[in-house]
GROMACS .gro file of N, CA and C in nm:
model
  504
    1UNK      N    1  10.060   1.878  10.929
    1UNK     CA    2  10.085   2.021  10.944
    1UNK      C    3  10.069   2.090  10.809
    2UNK      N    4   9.950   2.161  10.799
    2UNK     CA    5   9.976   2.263  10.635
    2UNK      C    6  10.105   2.323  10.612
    3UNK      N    7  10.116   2.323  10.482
    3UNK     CA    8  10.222   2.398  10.453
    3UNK      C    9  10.214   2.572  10.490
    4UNK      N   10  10.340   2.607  10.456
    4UNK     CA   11  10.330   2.774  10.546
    4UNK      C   12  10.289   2.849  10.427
    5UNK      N   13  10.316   2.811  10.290
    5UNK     CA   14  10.268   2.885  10.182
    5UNK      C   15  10.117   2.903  10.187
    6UNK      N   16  10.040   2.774  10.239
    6UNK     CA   17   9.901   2.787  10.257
    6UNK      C   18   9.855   2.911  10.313
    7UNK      N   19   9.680   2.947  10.207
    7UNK     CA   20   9.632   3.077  10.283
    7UNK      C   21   9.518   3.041  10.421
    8UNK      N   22   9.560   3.028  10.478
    8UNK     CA   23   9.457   2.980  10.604
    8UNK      C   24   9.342   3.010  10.595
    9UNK      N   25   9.298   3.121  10.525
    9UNK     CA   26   9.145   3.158  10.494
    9UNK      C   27   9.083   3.048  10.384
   10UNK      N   28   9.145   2.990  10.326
   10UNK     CA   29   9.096   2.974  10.192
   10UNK      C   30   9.110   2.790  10.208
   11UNK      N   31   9.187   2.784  10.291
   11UNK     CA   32   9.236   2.591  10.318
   11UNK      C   33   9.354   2.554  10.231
   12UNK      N   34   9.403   2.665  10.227
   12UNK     CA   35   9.533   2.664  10.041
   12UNK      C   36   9.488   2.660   9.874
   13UNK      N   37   9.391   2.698   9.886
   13UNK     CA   38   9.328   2.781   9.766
   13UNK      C   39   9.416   2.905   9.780
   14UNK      N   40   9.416   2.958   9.672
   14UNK     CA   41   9.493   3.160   9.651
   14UNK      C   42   9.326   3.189   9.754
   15UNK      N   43   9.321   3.327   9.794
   15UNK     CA   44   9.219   3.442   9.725
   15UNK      C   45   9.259   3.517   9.703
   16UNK      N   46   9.131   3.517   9.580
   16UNK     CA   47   9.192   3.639   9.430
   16UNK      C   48   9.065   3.774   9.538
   17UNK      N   49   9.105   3.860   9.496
   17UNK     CA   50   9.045   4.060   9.523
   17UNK      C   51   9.017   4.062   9.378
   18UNK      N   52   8.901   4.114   9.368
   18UNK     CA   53   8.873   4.162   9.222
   18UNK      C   54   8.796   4.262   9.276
   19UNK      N   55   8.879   4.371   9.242
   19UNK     CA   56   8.838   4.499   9.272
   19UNK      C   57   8.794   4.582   9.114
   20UNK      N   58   8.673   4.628   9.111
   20UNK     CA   59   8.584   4.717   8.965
   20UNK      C   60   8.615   4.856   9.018
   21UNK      N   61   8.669   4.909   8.894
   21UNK     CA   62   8.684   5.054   8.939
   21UNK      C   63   8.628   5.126   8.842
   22UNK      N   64   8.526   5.184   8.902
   22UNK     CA   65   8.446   5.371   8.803
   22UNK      C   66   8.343   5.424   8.826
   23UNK      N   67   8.345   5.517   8.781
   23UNK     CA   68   8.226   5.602   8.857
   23UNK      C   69   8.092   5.570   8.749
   24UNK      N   70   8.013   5.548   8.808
   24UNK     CA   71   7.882   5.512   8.709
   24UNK      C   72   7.803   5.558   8.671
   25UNK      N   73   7.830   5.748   8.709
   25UNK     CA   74   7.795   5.824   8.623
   25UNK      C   75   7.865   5.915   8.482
   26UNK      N   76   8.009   5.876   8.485
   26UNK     CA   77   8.065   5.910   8.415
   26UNK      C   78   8.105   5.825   8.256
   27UNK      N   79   8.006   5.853   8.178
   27UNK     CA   80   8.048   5.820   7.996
   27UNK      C   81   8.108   5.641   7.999
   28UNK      N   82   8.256   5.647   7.977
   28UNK     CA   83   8.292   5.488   7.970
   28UNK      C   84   8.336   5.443   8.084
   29UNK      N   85   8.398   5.559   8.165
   29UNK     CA   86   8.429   5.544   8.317
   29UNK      C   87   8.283   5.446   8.394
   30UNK      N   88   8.217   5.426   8.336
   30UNK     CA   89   8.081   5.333   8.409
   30UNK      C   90   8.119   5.235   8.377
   31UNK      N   91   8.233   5.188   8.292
   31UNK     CA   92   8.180   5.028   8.244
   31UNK      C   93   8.275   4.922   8.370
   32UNK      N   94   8.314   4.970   8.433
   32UNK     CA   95   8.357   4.919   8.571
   32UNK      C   96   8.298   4.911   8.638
   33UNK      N   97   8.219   4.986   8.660
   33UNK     CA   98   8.073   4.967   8.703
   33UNK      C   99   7.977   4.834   8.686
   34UNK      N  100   7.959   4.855   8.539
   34UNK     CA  101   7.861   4.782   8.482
   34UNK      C  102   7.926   4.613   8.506
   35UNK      N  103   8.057   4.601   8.500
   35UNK     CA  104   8.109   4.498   8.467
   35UNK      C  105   8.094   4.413   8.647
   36UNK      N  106   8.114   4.492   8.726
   36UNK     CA  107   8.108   4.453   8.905
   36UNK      C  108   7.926   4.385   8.863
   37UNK      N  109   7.851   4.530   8.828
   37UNK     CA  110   7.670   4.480   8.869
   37UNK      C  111   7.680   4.298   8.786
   38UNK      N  112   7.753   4.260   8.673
   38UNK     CA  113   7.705   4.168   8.584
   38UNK      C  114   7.802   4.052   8.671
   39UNK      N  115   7.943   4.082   8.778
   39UNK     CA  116   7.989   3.984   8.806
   39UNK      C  117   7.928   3.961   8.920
   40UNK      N  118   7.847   4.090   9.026
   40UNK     CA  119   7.748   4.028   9.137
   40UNK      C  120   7.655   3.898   9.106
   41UNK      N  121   7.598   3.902   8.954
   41UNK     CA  122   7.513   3.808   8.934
   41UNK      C  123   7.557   3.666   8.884
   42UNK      N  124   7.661   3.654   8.891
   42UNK     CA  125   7.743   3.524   8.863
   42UNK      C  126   7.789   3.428   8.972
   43UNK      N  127   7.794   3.313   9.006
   43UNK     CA  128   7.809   3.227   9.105
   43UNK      C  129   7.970   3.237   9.086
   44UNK      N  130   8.020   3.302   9.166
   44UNK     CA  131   8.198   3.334   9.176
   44UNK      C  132   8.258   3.199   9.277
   45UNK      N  133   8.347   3.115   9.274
   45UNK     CA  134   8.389   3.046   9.357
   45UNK      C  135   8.468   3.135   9.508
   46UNK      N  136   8.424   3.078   9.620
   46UNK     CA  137   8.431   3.116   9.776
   46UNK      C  138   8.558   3.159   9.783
   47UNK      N  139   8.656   3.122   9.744
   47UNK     CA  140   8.772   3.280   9.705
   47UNK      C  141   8.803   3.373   9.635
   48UNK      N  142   8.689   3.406   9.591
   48UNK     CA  143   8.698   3.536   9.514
   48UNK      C  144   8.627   3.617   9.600
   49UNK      N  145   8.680   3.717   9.607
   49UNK     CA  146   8.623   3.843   9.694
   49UNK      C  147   8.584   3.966   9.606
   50UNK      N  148   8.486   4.011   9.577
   50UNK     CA  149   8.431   4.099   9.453
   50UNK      C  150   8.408   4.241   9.539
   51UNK      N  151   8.493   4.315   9.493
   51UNK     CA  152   8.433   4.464   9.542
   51UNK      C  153   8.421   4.577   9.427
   52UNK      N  154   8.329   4.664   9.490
   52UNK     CA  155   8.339   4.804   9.365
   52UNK      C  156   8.391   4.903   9.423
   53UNK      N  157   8.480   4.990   9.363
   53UNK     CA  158   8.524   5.124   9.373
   53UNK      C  159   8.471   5.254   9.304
   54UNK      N  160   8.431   5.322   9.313
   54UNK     CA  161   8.421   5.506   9.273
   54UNK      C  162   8.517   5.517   9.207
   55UNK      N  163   8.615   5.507   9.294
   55UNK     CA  164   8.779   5.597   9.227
   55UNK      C  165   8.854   5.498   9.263
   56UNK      N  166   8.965   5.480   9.217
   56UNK     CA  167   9.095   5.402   9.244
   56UNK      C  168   9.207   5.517   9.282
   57UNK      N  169   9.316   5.465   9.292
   57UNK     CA  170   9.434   5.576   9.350
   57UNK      C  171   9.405   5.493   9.442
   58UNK      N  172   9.530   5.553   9.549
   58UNK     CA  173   9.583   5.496   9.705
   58UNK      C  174   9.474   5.478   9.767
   59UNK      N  175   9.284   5.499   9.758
   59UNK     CA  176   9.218   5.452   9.825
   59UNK      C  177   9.235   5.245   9.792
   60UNK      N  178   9.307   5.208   9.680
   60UNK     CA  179   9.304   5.090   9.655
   60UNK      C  180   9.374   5.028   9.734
   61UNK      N  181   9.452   5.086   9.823
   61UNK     CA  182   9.548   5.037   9.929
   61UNK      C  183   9.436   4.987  10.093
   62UNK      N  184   9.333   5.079  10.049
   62UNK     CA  185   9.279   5.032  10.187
   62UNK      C  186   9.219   4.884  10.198
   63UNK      N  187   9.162   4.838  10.070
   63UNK     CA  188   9.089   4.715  10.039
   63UNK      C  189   9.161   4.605  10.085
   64UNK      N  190   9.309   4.602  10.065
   64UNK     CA  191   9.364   4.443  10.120
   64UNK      C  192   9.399   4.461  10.241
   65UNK      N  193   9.378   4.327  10.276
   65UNK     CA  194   9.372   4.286  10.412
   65UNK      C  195   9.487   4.165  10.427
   66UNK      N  196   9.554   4.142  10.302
   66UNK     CA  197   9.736   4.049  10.367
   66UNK      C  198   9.658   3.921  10.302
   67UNK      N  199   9.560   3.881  10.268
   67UNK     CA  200   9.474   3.735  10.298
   67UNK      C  201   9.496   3.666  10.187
   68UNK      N  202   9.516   3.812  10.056
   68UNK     CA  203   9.482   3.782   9.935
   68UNK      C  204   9.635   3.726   9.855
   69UNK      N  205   9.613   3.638   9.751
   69UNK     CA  206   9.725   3.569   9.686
   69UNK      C  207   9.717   3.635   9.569
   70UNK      N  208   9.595   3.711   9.494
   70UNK     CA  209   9.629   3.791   9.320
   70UNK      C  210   9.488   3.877   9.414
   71UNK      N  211   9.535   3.958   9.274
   71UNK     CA  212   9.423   4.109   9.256
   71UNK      C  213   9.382   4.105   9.123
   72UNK      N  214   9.238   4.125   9.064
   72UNK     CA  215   9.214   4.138   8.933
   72UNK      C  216   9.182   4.255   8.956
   73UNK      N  217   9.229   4.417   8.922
   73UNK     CA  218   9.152   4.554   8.860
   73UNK      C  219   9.076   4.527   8.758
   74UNK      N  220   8.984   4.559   8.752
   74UNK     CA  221   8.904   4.613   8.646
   74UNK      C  222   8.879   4.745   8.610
   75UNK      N  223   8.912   4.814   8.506
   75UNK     CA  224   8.910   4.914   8.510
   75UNK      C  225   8.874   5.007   8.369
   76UNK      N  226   8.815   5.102   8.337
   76UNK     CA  227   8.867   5.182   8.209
   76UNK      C  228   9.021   5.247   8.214
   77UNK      N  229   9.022   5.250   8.065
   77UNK     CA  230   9.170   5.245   8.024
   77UNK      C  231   9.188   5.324   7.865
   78UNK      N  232   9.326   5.440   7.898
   78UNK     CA  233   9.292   5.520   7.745
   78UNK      C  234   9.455   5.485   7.721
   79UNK      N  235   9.499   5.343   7.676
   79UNK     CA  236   9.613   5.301   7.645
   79UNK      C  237   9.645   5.356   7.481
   80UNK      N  238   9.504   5.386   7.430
   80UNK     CA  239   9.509   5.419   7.290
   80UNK      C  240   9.472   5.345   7.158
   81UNK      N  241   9.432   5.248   7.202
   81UNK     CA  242   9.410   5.121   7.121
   81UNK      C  243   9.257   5.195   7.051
   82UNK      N  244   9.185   5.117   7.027
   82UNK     CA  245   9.028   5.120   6.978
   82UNK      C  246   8.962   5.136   7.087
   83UNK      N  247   8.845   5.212   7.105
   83UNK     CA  248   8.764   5.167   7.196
   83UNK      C  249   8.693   5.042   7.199
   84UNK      N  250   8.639   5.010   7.299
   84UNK     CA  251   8.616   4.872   7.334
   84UNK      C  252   8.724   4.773   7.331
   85UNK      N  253   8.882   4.792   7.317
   85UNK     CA  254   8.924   4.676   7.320
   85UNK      C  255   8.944   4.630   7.449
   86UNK      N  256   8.970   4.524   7.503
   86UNK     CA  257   8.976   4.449   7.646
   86UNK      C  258   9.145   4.390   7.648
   87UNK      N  259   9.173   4.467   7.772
   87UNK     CA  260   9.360   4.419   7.779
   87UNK      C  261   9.333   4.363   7.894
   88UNK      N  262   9.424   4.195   7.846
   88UNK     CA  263   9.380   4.135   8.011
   88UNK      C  264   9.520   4.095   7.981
   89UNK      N  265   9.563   4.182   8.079
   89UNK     CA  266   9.744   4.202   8.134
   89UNK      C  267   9.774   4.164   8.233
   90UNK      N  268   9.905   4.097   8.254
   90UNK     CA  269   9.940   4.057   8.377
   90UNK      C  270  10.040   4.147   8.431
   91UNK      N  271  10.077   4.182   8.542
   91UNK     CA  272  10.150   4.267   8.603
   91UNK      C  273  10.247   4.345   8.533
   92UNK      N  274  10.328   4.274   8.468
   92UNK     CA  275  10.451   4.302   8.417
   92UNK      C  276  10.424   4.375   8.267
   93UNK      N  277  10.292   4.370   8.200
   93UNK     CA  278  10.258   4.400   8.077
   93UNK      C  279  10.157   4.522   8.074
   94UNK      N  280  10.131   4.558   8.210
   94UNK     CA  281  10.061   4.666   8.227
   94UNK      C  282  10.149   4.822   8.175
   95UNK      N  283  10.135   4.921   8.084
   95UNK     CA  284  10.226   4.991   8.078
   95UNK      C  285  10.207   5.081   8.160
   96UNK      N  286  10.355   5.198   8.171
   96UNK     CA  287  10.344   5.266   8.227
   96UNK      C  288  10.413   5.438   8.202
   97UNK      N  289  10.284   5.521   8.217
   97UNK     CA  290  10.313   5.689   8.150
   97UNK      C  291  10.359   5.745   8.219
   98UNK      N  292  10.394   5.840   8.214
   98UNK     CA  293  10.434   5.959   8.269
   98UNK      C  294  10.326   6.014   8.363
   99UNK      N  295  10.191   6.022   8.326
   99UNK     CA  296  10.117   6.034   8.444
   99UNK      C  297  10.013   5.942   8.462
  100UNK      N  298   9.929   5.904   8.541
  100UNK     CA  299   9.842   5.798   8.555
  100UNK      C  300   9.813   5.738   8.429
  101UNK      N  301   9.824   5.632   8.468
  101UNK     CA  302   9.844   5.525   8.377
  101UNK      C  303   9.677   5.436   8.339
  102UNK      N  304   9.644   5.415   8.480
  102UNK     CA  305   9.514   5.346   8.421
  102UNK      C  306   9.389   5.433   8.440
  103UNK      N  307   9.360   5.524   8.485
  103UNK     CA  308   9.280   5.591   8.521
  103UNK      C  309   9.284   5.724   8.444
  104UNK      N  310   9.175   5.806   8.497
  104UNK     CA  311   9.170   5.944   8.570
  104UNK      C  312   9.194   5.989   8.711
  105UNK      N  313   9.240   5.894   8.769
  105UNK     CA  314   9.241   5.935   8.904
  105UNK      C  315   9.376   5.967   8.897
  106UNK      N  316   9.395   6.061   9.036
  106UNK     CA  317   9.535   6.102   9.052
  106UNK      C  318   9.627   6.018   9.073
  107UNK      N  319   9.657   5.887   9.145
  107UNK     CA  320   9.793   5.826   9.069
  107UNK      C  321   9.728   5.667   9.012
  108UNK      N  322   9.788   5.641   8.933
  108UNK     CA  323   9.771   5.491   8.816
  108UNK      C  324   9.785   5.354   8.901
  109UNK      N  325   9.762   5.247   8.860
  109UNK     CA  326   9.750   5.152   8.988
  109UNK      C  327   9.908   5.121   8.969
  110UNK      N  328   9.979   5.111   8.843
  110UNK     CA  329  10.152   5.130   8.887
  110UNK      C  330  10.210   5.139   9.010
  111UNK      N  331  10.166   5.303   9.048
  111UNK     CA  332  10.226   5.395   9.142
  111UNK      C  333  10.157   5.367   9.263
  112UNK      N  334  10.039   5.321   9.258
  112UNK     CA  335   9.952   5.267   9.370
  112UNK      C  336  10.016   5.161   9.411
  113UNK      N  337  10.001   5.081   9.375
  113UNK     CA  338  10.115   4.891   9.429
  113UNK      C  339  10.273   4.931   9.447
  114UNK      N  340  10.305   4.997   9.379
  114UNK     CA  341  10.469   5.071   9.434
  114UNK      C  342  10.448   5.120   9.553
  115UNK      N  343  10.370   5.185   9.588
  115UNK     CA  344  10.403   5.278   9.739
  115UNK      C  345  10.326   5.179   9.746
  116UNK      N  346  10.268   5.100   9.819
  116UNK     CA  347  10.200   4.984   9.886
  116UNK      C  348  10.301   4.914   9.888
  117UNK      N  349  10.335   4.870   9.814
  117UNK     CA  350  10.461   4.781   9.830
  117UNK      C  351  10.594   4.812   9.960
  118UNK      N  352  10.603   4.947   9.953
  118UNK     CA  353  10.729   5.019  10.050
  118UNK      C  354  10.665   5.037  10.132
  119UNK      N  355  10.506   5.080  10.201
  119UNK     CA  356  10.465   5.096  10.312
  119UNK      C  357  10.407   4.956  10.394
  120UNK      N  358  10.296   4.890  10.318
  120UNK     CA  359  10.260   4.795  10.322
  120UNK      C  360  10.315   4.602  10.268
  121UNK      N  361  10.428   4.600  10.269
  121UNK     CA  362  10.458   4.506  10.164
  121UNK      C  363  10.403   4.368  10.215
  122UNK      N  364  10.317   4.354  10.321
  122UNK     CA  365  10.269   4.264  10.356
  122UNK      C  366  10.139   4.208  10.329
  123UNK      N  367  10.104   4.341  10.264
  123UNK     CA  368   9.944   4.314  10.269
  123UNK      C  369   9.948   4.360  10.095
  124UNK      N  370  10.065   4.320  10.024
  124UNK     CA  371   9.997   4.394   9.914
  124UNK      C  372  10.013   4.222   9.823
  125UNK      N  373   9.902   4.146   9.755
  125UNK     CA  374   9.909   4.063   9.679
  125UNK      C  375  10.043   4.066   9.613
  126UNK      N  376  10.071   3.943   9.572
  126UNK     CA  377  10.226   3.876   9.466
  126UNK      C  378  10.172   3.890   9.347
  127UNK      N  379  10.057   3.830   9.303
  127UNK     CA  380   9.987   3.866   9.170
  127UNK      C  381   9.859   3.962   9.128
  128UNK      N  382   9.947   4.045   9.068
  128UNK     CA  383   9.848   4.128   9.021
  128UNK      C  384   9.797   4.154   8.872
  129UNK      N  385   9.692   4.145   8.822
  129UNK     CA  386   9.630   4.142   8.654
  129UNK      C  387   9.571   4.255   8.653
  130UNK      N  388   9.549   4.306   8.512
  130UNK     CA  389   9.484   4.385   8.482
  130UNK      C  390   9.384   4.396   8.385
  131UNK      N  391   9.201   4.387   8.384
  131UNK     CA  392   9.123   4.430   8.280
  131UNK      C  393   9.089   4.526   8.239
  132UNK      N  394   9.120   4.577   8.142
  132UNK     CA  395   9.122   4.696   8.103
  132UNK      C  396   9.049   4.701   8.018
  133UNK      N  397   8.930   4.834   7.985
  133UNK     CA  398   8.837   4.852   7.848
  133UNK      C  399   8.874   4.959   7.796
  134UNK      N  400   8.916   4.945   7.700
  134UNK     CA  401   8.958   5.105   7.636
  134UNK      C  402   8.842   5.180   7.624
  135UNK      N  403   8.884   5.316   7.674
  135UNK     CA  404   8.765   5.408   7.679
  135UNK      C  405   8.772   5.520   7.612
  136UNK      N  406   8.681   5.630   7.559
  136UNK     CA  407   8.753   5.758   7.483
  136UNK      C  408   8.649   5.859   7.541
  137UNK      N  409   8.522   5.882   7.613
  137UNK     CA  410   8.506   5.957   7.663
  137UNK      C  411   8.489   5.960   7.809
  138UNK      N  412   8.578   6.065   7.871
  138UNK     CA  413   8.624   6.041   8.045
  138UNK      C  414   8.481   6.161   8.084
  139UNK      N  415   8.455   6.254   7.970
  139UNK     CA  416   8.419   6.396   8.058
  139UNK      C  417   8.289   6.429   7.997
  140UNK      N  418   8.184   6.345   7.987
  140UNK     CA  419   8.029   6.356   7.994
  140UNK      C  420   7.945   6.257   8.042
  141UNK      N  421   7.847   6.237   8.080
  141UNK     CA  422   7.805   6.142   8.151
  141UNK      C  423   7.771   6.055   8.093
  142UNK      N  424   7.726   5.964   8.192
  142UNK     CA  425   7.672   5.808   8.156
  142UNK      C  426   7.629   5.775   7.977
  143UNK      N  427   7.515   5.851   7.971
  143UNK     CA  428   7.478   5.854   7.850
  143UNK      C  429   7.525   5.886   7.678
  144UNK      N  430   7.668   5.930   7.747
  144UNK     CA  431   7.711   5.927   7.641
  144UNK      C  432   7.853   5.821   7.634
  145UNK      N  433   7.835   5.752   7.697
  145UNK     CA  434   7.929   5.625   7.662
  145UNK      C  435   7.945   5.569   7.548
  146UNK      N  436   8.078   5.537   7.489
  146UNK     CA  437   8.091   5.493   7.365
  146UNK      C  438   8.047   5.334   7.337
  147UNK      N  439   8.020   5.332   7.203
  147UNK     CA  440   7.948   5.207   7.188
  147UNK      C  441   7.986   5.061   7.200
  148UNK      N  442   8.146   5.135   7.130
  148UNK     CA  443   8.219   5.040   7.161
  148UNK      C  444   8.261   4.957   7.299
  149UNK      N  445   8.277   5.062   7.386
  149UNK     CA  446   8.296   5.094   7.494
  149UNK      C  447   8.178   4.982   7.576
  150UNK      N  448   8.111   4.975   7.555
  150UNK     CA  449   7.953   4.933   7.618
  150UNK      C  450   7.921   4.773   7.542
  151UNK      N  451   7.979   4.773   7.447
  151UNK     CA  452   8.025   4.631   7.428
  151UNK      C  453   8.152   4.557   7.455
  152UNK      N  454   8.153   4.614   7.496
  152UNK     CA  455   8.280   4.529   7.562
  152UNK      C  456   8.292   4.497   7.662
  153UNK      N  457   8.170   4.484   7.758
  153UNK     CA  458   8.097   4.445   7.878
  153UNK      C  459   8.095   4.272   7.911
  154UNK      N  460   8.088   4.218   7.790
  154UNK     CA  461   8.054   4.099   7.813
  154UNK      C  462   8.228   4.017   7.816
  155UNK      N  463   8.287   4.022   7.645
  155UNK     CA  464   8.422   3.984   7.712
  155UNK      C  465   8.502   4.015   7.832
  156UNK      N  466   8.470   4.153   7.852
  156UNK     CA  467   8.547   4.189   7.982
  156UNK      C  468   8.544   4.067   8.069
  157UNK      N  469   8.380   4.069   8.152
  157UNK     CA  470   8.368   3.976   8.221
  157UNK      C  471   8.423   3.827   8.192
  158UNK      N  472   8.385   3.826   8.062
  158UNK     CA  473   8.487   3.670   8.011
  158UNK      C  474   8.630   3.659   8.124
  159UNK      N  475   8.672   3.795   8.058
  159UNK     CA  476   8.843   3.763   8.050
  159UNK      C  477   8.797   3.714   8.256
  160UNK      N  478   8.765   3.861   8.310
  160UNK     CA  479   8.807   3.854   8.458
  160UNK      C  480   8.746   3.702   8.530
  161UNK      N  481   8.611   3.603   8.454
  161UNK     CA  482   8.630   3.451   8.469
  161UNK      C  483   8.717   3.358   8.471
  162UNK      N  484   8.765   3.369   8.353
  162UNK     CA  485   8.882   3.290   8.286
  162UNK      C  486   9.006   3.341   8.367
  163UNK      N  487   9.051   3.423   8.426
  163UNK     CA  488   9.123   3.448   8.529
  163UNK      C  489   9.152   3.425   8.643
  164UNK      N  490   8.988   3.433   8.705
  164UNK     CA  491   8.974   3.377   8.769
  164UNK      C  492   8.945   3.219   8.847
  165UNK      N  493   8.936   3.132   8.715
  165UNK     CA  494   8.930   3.029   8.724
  165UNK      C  495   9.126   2.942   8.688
  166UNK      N  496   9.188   3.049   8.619
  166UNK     CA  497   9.337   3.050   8.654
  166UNK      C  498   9.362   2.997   8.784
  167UNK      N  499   9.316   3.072   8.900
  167UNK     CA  500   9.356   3.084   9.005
  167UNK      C  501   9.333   2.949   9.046
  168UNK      N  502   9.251   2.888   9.078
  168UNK     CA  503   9.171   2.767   9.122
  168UNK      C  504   9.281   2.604   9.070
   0.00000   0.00000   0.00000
């Protein structure tokens, strides 16, 4: 008899959600973008579930489906650090502002997994991480993405590997 902790989808493997969030016409807000196109081309192990987002906020609530054991966000992030630096945070180390926290979008993934949590608490993952690229321009397009910003494409993906191979 499997155990009940087992995920029946997976044979008792976790599955991890690695959800990329940004718009890919917007400055550093693309590199969530960029970072999903570079993890499509990577051989991901059969529980990882890779999706891209536009926007984050409470549309992030629609993506789980109860199945999943962690969530990796990927996301831009104006925590304040340097641009280009890469924060690969785990739940509890993610901070949190006064107003959206990881985004531009109207609420921060904080406040997003909180009300998921009270409406949904079934379907919302136990572990949740966070990759974050520090970004400094939200409000011109693509082309003017910071440099820093645009290197930091490759560790990103590092970190959200190495995370993902956590799981396993």
């Amino acid at each position: 008899m499997p155990d009940s902790d087992q995920n029946p989808v997976t044979g008792g493997r976790p599955t991890t959600l690695v959800v990329c969030i940004g718009n890919d016409l917007v400055a550093d807000d693309a590199i969530g973008y960029d970072i999903y196109e570079t993890l499509k081309t990577r051989p991901l192990p059969g529980h990882v579930r890779l999706e891209y987002a536009a926007v984050g906020g409470l549309s992030l609530l629609d993506r789980f489906t109860g199945d999943e054991d962690s969530l990796i966000v990927v996301d831009a992030v104006a925590f304040g650090a340097e641009p280009g630096t890469v924060h690969c945070l785990a739940w509890d180390e993610i901070p949190r502002f006064s107003r959206s926290s990881i985004s531009v979008h109207d609420v921060g993934l904080k406040d997003t997994i909180a009300i998921g949590r009270a409406l949904y608490p079934e379907k919302i993952p136990p572990k949740i991480r966070l990759v974050g690229i520090e970004g400094r321009c939200f409000n011109r397009m693509r082309e003017f993405m910071t440099p820093e910003t645009a290197a930091a494409l490759k560790p990103a993906v590092e970190c959200v590997l190495d995370m993902i191979i956590q799981e396993t």
